[in-house]
Tab-separated table of C-alpha atoms in Angstrom:
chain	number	residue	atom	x	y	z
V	1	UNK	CA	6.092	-6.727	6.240
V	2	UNK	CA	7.944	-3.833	7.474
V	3	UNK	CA	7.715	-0.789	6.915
V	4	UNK	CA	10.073	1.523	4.917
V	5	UNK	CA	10.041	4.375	7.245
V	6	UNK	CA	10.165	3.267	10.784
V	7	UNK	CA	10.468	0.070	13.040
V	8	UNK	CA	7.065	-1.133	12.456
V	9	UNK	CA	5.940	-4.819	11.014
V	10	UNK	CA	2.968	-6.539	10.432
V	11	UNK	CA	0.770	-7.931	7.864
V	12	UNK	CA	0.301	-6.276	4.609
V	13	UNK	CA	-2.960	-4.926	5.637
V	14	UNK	CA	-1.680	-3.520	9.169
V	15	UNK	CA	1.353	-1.967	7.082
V	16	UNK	CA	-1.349	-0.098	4.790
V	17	UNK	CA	-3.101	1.100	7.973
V	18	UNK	CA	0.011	1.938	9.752
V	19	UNK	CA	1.185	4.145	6.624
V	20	UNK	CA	-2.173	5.424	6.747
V	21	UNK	CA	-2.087	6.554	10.302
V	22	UNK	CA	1.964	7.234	10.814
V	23	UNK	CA	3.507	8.621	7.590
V	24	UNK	CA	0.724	10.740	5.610
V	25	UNK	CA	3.116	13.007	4.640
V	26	UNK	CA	4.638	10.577	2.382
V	27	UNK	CA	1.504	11.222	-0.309
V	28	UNK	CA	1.679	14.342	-2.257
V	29	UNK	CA	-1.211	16.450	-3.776
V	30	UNK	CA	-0.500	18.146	-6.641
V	31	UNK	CA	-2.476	20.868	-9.525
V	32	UNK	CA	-5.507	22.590	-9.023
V	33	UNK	CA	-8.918	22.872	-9.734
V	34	UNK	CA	-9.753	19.665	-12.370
V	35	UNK	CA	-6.061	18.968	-12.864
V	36	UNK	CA	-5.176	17.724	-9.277
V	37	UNK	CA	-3.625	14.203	-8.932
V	38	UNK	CA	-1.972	12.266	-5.560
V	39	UNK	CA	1.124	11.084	-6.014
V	40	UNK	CA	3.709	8.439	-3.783
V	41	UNK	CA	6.903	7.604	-4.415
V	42	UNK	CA	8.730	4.183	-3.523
V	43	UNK	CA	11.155	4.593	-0.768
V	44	UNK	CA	13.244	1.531	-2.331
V	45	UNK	CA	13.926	2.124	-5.853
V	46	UNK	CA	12.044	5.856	-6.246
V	47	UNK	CA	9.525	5.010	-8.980
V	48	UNK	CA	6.778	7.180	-8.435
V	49	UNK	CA	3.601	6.708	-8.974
V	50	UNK	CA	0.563	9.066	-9.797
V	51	UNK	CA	-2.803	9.310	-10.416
V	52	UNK	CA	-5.593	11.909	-11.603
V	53	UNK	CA	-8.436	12.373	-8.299
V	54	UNK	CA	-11.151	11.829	-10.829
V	55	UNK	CA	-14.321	11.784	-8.765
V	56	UNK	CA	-13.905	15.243	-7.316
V	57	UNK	CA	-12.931	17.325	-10.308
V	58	UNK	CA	-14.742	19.701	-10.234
V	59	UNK	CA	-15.493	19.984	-6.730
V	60	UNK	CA	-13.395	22.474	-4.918
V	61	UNK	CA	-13.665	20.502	-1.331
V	62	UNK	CA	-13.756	17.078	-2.538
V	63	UNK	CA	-9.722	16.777	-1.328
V	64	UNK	CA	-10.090	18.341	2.031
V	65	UNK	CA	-13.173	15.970	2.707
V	66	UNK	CA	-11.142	12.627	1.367
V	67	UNK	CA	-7.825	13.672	1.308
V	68	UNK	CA	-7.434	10.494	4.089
V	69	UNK	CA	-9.439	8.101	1.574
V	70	UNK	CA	-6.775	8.987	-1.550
V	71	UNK	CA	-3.972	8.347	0.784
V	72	UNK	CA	-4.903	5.259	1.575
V	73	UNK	CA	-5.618	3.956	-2.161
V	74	UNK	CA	-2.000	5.661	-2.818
V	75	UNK	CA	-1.006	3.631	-0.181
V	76	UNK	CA	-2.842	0.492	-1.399
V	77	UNK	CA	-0.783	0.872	-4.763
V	78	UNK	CA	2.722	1.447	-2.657
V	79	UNK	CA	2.133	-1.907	-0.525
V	80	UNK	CA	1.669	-3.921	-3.825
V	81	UNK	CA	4.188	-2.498	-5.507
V	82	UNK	CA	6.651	-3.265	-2.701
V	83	UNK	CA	5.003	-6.395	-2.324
V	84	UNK	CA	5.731	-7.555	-5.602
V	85	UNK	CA	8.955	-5.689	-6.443
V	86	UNK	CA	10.997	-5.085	-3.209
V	87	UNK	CA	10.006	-8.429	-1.866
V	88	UNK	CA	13.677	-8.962	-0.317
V	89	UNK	CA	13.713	-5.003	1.452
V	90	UNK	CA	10.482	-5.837	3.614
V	91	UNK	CA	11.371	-8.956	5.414
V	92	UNK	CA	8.257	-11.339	4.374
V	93	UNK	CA	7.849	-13.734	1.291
V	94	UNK	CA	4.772	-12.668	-0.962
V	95	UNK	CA	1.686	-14.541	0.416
V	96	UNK	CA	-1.639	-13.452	1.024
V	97	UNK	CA	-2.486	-12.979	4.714
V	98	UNK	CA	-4.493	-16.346	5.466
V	99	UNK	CA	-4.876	-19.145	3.518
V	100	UNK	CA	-2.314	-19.468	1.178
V	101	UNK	CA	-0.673	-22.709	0.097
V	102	UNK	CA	3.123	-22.836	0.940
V	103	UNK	CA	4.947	-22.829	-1.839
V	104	UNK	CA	7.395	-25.652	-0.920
V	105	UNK	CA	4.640	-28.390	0.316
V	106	UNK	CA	1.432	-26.930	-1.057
V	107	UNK	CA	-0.153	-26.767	2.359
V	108	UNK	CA	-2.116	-24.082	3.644
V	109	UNK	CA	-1.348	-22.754	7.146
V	110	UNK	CA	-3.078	-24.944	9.789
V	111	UNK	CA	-3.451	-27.936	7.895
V	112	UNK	CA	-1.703	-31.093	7.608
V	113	UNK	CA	-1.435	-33.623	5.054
V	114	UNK	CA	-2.220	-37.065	6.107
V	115	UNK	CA	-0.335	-39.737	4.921
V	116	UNK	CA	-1.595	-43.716	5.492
């Protein structure tokens, strides 16, 4: 997968780390006090998405301590949004990272079918 911002690719998973790590900035915090909500916006078609920070409402700090940990579950939401609706913009076909049967012989990676 690649990302959206820079030259990096990898699997899904390294892409949600690299985002993570490389392009915080990308995740807003919005509101105040008990009305304070992340938000991230998709780079390919600009459908944003956002979300209420529920568990620290009413905890002034609770965003400075996990601001990191709600970036990466905006992130989480970004990658399988891309995943499933940009899959042509980040140069891999939507498969899970091991295991998954390819969809044109129903294998899995690593295994072959034996004929006799």
């Amino acid at each position: 997968m690649n990302c959206p911002w820079c030259e990096f690719s990898g699997r899904p998973r390294e892409l949600h780390a690299h985002l993570g790590a490389s392009h915080p900035e990308t995740v807003s915090f919005e509101g105040t006090g008990s009305r304070r909500r992340y938000s991230v916006t998709c780079p390919y078609c600009d459908a944003g998405y956002q979300q209420a920070i529920k568990p620290g409402l009413d905890d002034p700090e609770f965003l400075e301590e996990y601001c990191q940990e709600v970036r990466l579950v905006a992130f989480d939401m970004l990658v399988n949004h891309i995943l499933v609706e940009h899959e042509e913009d980040v140069g891999q076909r939507q498969t899970s990272e091991v295991g998954t049967a390819d969809a044109t012989t129903g294998s899995t990676p690593g295994s072959q079918a034996h004929r006799r």
